[in-house]
Amino acid sequence: MKLTAGIHMTPQLSLRWLTIACFEVRVGDFSIVIDPCVGASPATDFGAEVIERADLILISHGHWDHITDLKALTERFSCPVLAGELTAPSLIRMLNANPADVYPMTPNLELDFGGAKVRALFARHTNQHATLETLSRHLAENPWNDTPEKIDCNFYGNLEYRDYLITTPSGLKLLFWGSNATPEQIALVRELRPDVALLQYTKQKPEELAELAAQGGIKAILPHHMDLGQAPEVYNARIDELEKQVRARASGCAVIHPERLKWYHFGLGMYAQ
């Protein structure tokens, strides 16, 4: 979907995609950063310095392509970090952080940070169809995993995943989601009924995400994580197919072709800047 200039109301929610699964989300003057891996992405020529503010950081899981800039951001902004309860101790050791700054998020735990509410959701990493031995070898071969603490984080990244539901004070709901469209995930999204969804689009089939949108009553989808292993001409064609499938199954849902660093604003309507 190509967004044109719309009614420029004060948005209830603004967000921009940086690369892979990293987003900057603003609810008024409250800023949330999700999965900060920017400078290590092969698809960008900028780093985490483009992130302007962080009052809260959400970590879906401990794989390198979701946490490489976490230490730099916590040093700049000194803000709370939310992660799964298994991953949290490894993150504390990796960051040499104050344990009070890392929140172990159990499934369905919702915390109100004033600027927004954040609910942790149980999820699973997309199936890599590999044994633990194979996964461990791949992690050890990655040059970023140069300490036992980083290897530990990445190990738990295979096991533990947290999606998040962010709710604004006005009630607008943003889903950050990175799983397979399994029956339990579809049932969960059907219950949540988010307004806007940031959906991982790597191994997922377009018809699966379209069905997720239809079941969940989602009004707008912004796909992500395509750029780590796919060229723009490949993933943009896949987004075109996703849009086609969504039109067939969930006609009230818009699919946005994300552009890096572009702000998208949501409220009574939506527009890009």
Short mmCIF file of C-alpha atoms in Angstrom, two decimals:
data_model
loop_
_atom_site.label_atom_id
_atom_site.label_comp_id
_atom_site.label_asym_id
_atom_site.label_seq_id
_atom_site.Cartn_x
_atom_site.Cartn_y
_atom_site.Cartn_z
CA MET A 1 0.00 0.00 0.00
CA LYS A 2 1.34 3.43 -0.97
CA LEU A 3 0.34 6.01 1.64
CA THR A 4 -0.25 9.57 0.50
CA ALA A 5 -0.59 12.75 2.52
CA GLY A 6 -3.57 12.40 4.83
CA ILE A 7 -5.24 14.35 7.58
CA HIS A 8 -2.39 15.43 9.84
CA MET A 9 -3.93 14.87 13.23
CA THR A 10 -1.88 14.39 16.36
CA PRO A 11 -1.08 10.67 16.04
CA GLN A 12 -1.85 8.21 18.80
CA LEU A 13 1.05 6.07 17.62
CA SER A 14 4.05 6.65 15.36
CA LEU A 15 6.63 4.10 14.27
CA ARG A 16 9.47 3.56 11.86
CA TRP A 17 11.31 0.49 10.66
CA LEU A 18 15.11 0.62 10.76
CA THR A 19 16.17 -2.84 9.57
CA ILE A 20 15.56 -6.56 10.28
CA ALA A 21 13.17 -6.50 13.29
CA CYS A 22 14.25 -3.16 14.76
CA PHE A 23 11.54 -0.54 15.21
CA GLU A 24 11.33 2.81 16.93
CA VAL A 25 7.84 3.36 18.34
CA ARG A 26 6.50 6.61 19.80
CA VAL A 27 3.40 7.09 21.90
CA GLY A 28 3.37 10.84 22.39
CA ASP A 29 6.76 11.63 23.91
CA PHE A 30 7.25 8.04 25.15
CA SER A 31 9.68 6.07 22.97
CA ILE A 32 10.04 2.30 22.67
CA VAL A 33 12.79 0.51 20.73
CA ILE A 34 12.25 -3.10 19.66
CA ASP A 35 15.01 -5.61 18.86
CA PRO A 36 17.96 -3.21 18.39
CA CYS A 37 20.22 -4.63 15.70
CA VAL A 38 21.03 -1.87 13.19
CA GLY A 39 24.73 -1.43 12.47
CA ALA A 40 25.35 -5.16 12.01
CA SER A 41 22.64 -5.42 9.35
CA PRO A 42 24.12 -5.98 5.87
CA ALA A 43 21.22 -3.99 4.40
CA THR A 44 21.96 -0.60 5.98
CA ASP A 45 24.66 2.04 5.80
CA PHE A 46 23.73 3.58 9.15
CA GLY A 47 23.93 2.45 12.74
CA ALA A 48 22.11 2.75 16.04
CA GLU A 49 23.00 6.44 16.23
CA VAL A 50 19.83 7.13 14.20
CA ILE A 51 17.74 6.06 17.21
CA GLU A 52 16.75 9.33 18.81
CA ARG A 53 15.38 8.20 22.14
CA ALA A 54 14.56 5.08 24.16
CA ASP A 55 12.45 5.05 27.31
CA LEU A 56 11.97 1.29 27.01
CA ILE A 57 13.59 -1.53 25.00
CA LEU A 58 11.77 -4.75 24.09
CA ILE A 59 13.71 -7.89 23.18
CA SER A 60 11.85 -10.70 21.42
CA HIS A 61 14.70 -13.21 21.80
CA GLY A 62 18.46 -13.41 22.18
CA HIS A 63 19.67 -14.05 18.63
CA TRP A 64 22.45 -11.73 17.45
CA ASP A 65 20.30 -10.07 14.77
CA HIS A 66 18.01 -8.71 17.49
CA ILE A 67 20.46 -7.54 20.17
CA THR A 68 23.79 -6.36 18.68
CA ASP A 69 23.15 -2.69 19.52
CA LEU A 70 21.51 -3.35 22.88
CA LYS A 71 24.58 -2.53 24.96
CA ALA A 72 25.16 0.76 23.12
CA LEU A 73 21.54 1.81 23.64
CA THR A 74 21.41 0.91 27.34
CA GLU A 75 24.59 2.94 27.87
CA ARG A 76 23.09 5.93 26.01
CA PHE A 77 19.59 5.89 27.45
CA SER A 78 19.75 3.94 30.78
CA CYS A 79 16.25 2.58 30.25
CA PRO A 80 14.51 -0.67 31.25
CA VAL A 81 14.96 -3.73 29.02
CA LEU A 82 12.16 -6.30 28.72
CA ALA A 83 12.98 -9.90 27.73
CA GLY A 84 11.83 -13.45 28.35
CA GLU A 85 12.56 -14.84 31.80
CA LEU A 86 15.05 -17.42 30.49
CA THR A 87 16.92 -14.92 28.33
CA ALA A 88 17.02 -12.10 30.90
CA PRO A 89 19.88 -13.49 33.09
CA SER A 90 22.09 -13.99 30.03
CA LEU A 91 21.38 -10.44 28.87
CA ILE A 92 22.31 -9.10 32.29
CA ARG A 93 25.65 -10.92 32.13
CA MET A 94 26.28 -9.84 28.53
CA LEU A 95 25.53 -6.19 29.32
CA ASN A 96 27.08 -6.24 32.80
CA ALA A 97 23.80 -4.52 33.64
CA ASN A 98 22.12 -3.61 36.88
CA PRO A 99 19.70 -6.56 37.28
CA ALA A 100 16.99 -4.09 38.34
CA ASP A 101 17.05 -2.64 34.79
CA VAL A 102 16.16 -5.95 33.08
CA TYR A 103 12.58 -7.19 33.43
CA PRO A 104 12.01 -10.97 33.03
CA MET A 105 8.72 -11.07 31.14
CA THR A 106 6.57 -14.13 31.69
CA PRO A 107 3.75 -14.80 29.21
CA ASN A 108 0.72 -12.51 29.65
CA LEU A 109 2.50 -10.25 32.10
CA GLU A 110 1.36 -6.67 31.36
CA LEU A 111 3.17 -3.67 32.79
CA ASP A 112 2.02 -0.06 32.61
CA PHE A 113 4.98 2.28 32.07
CA GLY A 114 2.85 5.39 32.02
CA GLY A 115 3.44 6.23 28.38
CA ALA A 116 2.15 2.82 27.26
CA LYS A 117 1.19 -0.62 28.52
CA VAL A 118 3.28 -3.59 27.37
CA ARG A 119 2.02 -7.18 27.49
CA ALA A 120 4.39 -10.09 26.84
CA LEU A 121 3.04 -12.93 24.71
CA PHE A 122 4.18 -16.52 24.51
CA ALA A 123 5.62 -17.41 21.11
CA ARG A 124 8.13 -19.71 19.45
CA HIS A 125 10.98 -18.91 17.11
CA THR A 126 10.19 -19.80 13.51
CA ASN A 127 11.07 -23.45 13.03
CA GLN A 128 14.66 -23.81 11.82
CA HIS A 129 14.30 -27.56 11.27
CA ALA A 130 17.71 -28.24 12.80
CA THR A 131 19.06 -30.16 15.76
CA LEU A 132 20.60 -28.47 18.77
CA GLU A 133 24.05 -29.61 17.62
CA THR A 134 23.61 -27.91 14.24
CA LEU A 135 22.23 -24.72 15.78
CA SER A 136 25.05 -24.58 18.33
CA ARG A 137 27.67 -24.97 15.59
CA HIS A 138 26.14 -22.11 13.58
CA LEU A 139 26.16 -19.89 16.66
CA ALA A 140 29.78 -20.69 17.44
CA GLU A 141 30.78 -19.86 13.84
CA ASN A 142 29.19 -16.40 14.00
CA PRO A 143 32.00 -13.89 14.71
CA TRP A 144 29.73 -11.72 16.85
CA ASN A 145 29.40 -14.54 19.39
CA ASP A 146 32.84 -13.96 20.85
CA THR A 147 32.00 -14.38 24.54
CA PRO A 148 30.26 -17.11 26.54
CA GLU A 149 27.56 -14.58 27.51
CA LYS A 150 26.69 -13.85 23.88
CA ILE A 151 26.63 -17.55 23.03
CA ASP A 152 24.30 -18.05 26.00
CA CYS A 153 21.92 -15.34 24.74
CA ASN A 154 21.85 -16.87 21.30
CA PHE A 155 21.21 -20.35 22.69
CA TYR A 156 18.11 -19.12 24.53
CA GLY A 157 17.09 -17.35 21.35
CA ASN A 158 16.36 -20.77 19.85
CA LEU A 159 14.15 -21.75 22.77
CA GLU A 160 12.38 -18.65 24.03
CA TYR A 161 10.47 -15.97 22.13
CA ARG A 162 8.32 -13.08 23.27
CA ASP A 163 5.89 -11.21 21.09
CA TYR A 164 4.53 -7.99 22.55
CA LEU A 165 1.26 -6.08 22.59
CA ILE A 166 1.70 -2.34 23.12
CA THR A 167 -1.42 -0.42 24.14
CA THR A 168 -1.53 3.38 24.04
CA PRO A 169 -3.36 5.41 26.70
CA SER A 170 -6.13 5.98 24.11
CA GLY A 171 -6.51 2.21 23.61
CA LEU A 172 -4.82 1.78 20.21
CA LYS A 173 -3.14 -1.65 20.11
CA LEU A 174 0.15 -2.44 18.34
CA LEU A 175 1.26 -6.08 17.99
CA PHE A 176 4.91 -6.99 17.46
CA TRP A 177 4.92 -10.58 16.21
CA GLY A 178 7.63 -12.92 14.92
CA SER A 179 6.33 -16.48 14.98
CA ASN A 180 4.80 -19.08 12.69
CA ALA A 181 1.07 -18.77 12.02
CA THR A 182 0.27 -21.89 14.04
CA PRO A 183 -3.24 -22.56 15.38
CA GLU A 184 -2.34 -21.36 18.88
CA GLN A 185 -0.87 -18.14 17.50
CA ILE A 186 -3.95 -17.46 15.37
CA ALA A 187 -6.15 -18.08 18.41
CA LEU A 188 -4.06 -15.65 20.47
CA VAL A 189 -4.23 -12.89 17.85
CA ARG A 190 -7.97 -13.49 17.45
CA GLU A 191 -8.34 -12.74 21.16
CA LEU A 192 -6.07 -9.68 21.12
CA ARG A 193 -7.54 -7.97 18.01
CA PRO A 194 -4.69 -5.50 17.49
CA ASP A 195 -5.20 -2.40 15.35
CA VAL A 196 -1.71 -2.43 13.85
CA ALA A 197 0.60 -5.44 13.50
CA LEU A 198 4.33 -5.61 12.83
CA LEU A 199 4.52 -9.11 11.38
CA GLN A 200 7.71 -11.02 10.63
CA TYR A 201 7.65 -12.14 7.00
CA THR A 202 10.51 -14.55 6.42
CA LYS A 203 9.44 -18.18 6.17
CA GLN A 204 5.75 -17.42 6.65
CA LYS A 205 3.48 -17.90 3.66
CA PRO A 206 1.43 -14.88 2.51
CA GLU A 207 -1.85 -16.74 2.87
CA GLU A 208 -0.92 -17.60 6.49
CA LEU A 209 -0.37 -13.96 7.43
CA ALA A 210 -3.52 -12.97 5.55
CA GLU A 211 -5.50 -15.48 7.59
CA LEU A 212 -3.89 -14.13 10.77
CA ALA A 213 -5.01 -10.63 9.77
CA ALA A 214 -8.54 -11.82 9.00
CA GLN A 215 -8.92 -13.78 12.24
CA GLY A 216 -7.46 -10.96 14.34
CA GLY A 217 -9.36 -8.10 12.75
CA ILE A 218 -6.07 -6.30 12.07
CA LYS A 219 -6.42 -2.91 10.34
CA ALA A 220 -2.83 -2.42 9.15
CA ILE A 221 0.16 -4.72 8.63
CA LEU A 222 3.79 -3.69 8.36
CA PRO A 223 6.01 -6.71 7.52
CA HIS A 224 9.62 -6.92 8.70
CA HIS A 225 12.76 -9.10 8.89
CA MET A 226 12.75 -9.72 5.12
CA ASP A 227 15.94 -7.79 4.44
CA LEU A 228 18.40 -10.00 6.33
CA GLY A 229 18.35 -12.70 3.66
CA GLN A 230 16.39 -11.29 0.73
CA ALA A 231 17.11 -8.52 -1.78
CA PRO A 232 14.53 -5.69 -2.00
CA GLU A 233 13.23 -6.85 -5.37
CA VAL A 234 12.55 -10.28 -3.86
CA TYR A 235 10.87 -9.21 -0.64
CA ASN A 236 8.88 -6.41 -2.28
CA ALA A 237 7.43 -8.94 -4.70
CA ARG A 238 6.52 -11.12 -1.71
CA ILE A 239 4.85 -8.14 -0.03
CA ASP A 240 2.84 -7.60 -3.21
CA GLU A 241 1.65 -11.20 -2.92
CA LEU A 242 0.86 -10.68 0.76
CA GLU A 243 -1.23 -7.63 -0.15
CA LYS A 244 -3.11 -9.69 -2.73
CA GLN A 245 -3.85 -12.43 -0.19
CA VAL A 246 -4.93 -9.91 2.46
CA ARG A 247 -7.35 -8.24 0.02
CA ALA A 248 -8.93 -11.64 -0.58
CA ARG A 249 -9.23 -12.61 3.09
CA ALA A 250 -9.25 -9.37 5.12
CA SER A 251 -10.45 -6.56 2.89
CA GLY A 252 -10.43 -3.98 5.70
CA CYS A 253 -6.70 -4.45 6.34
CA ALA A 254 -3.96 -2.33 4.74
CA VAL A 255 -0.53 -3.78 3.92
CA ILE A 256 2.27 -1.22 4.09
CA HIS A 257 5.48 -1.62 2.08
CA PRO A 258 7.94 -0.39 4.74
CA GLU A 259 10.71 2.06 3.90
CA ARG A 260 13.61 2.36 6.29
CA LEU A 261 13.60 5.44 8.53
CA LYS A 262 10.18 6.61 7.28
CA TRP A 263 7.72 7.45 10.05
CA TYR A 264 4.21 6.00 9.85
CA HIS A 265 1.53 7.64 11.97
CA PHE A 266 -1.66 6.01 13.23
CA GLY A 267 -4.69 7.56 14.85
CA LEU A 268 -8.06 8.32 13.29
CA GLY A 269 -6.38 7.39 10.04
CA MET A 270 -2.80 6.74 8.96
CA TYR A 271 -0.21 8.52 6.87
CA ALA A 272 3.49 8.37 6.13
CA GLN A 273 6.06 11.10 6.60
#
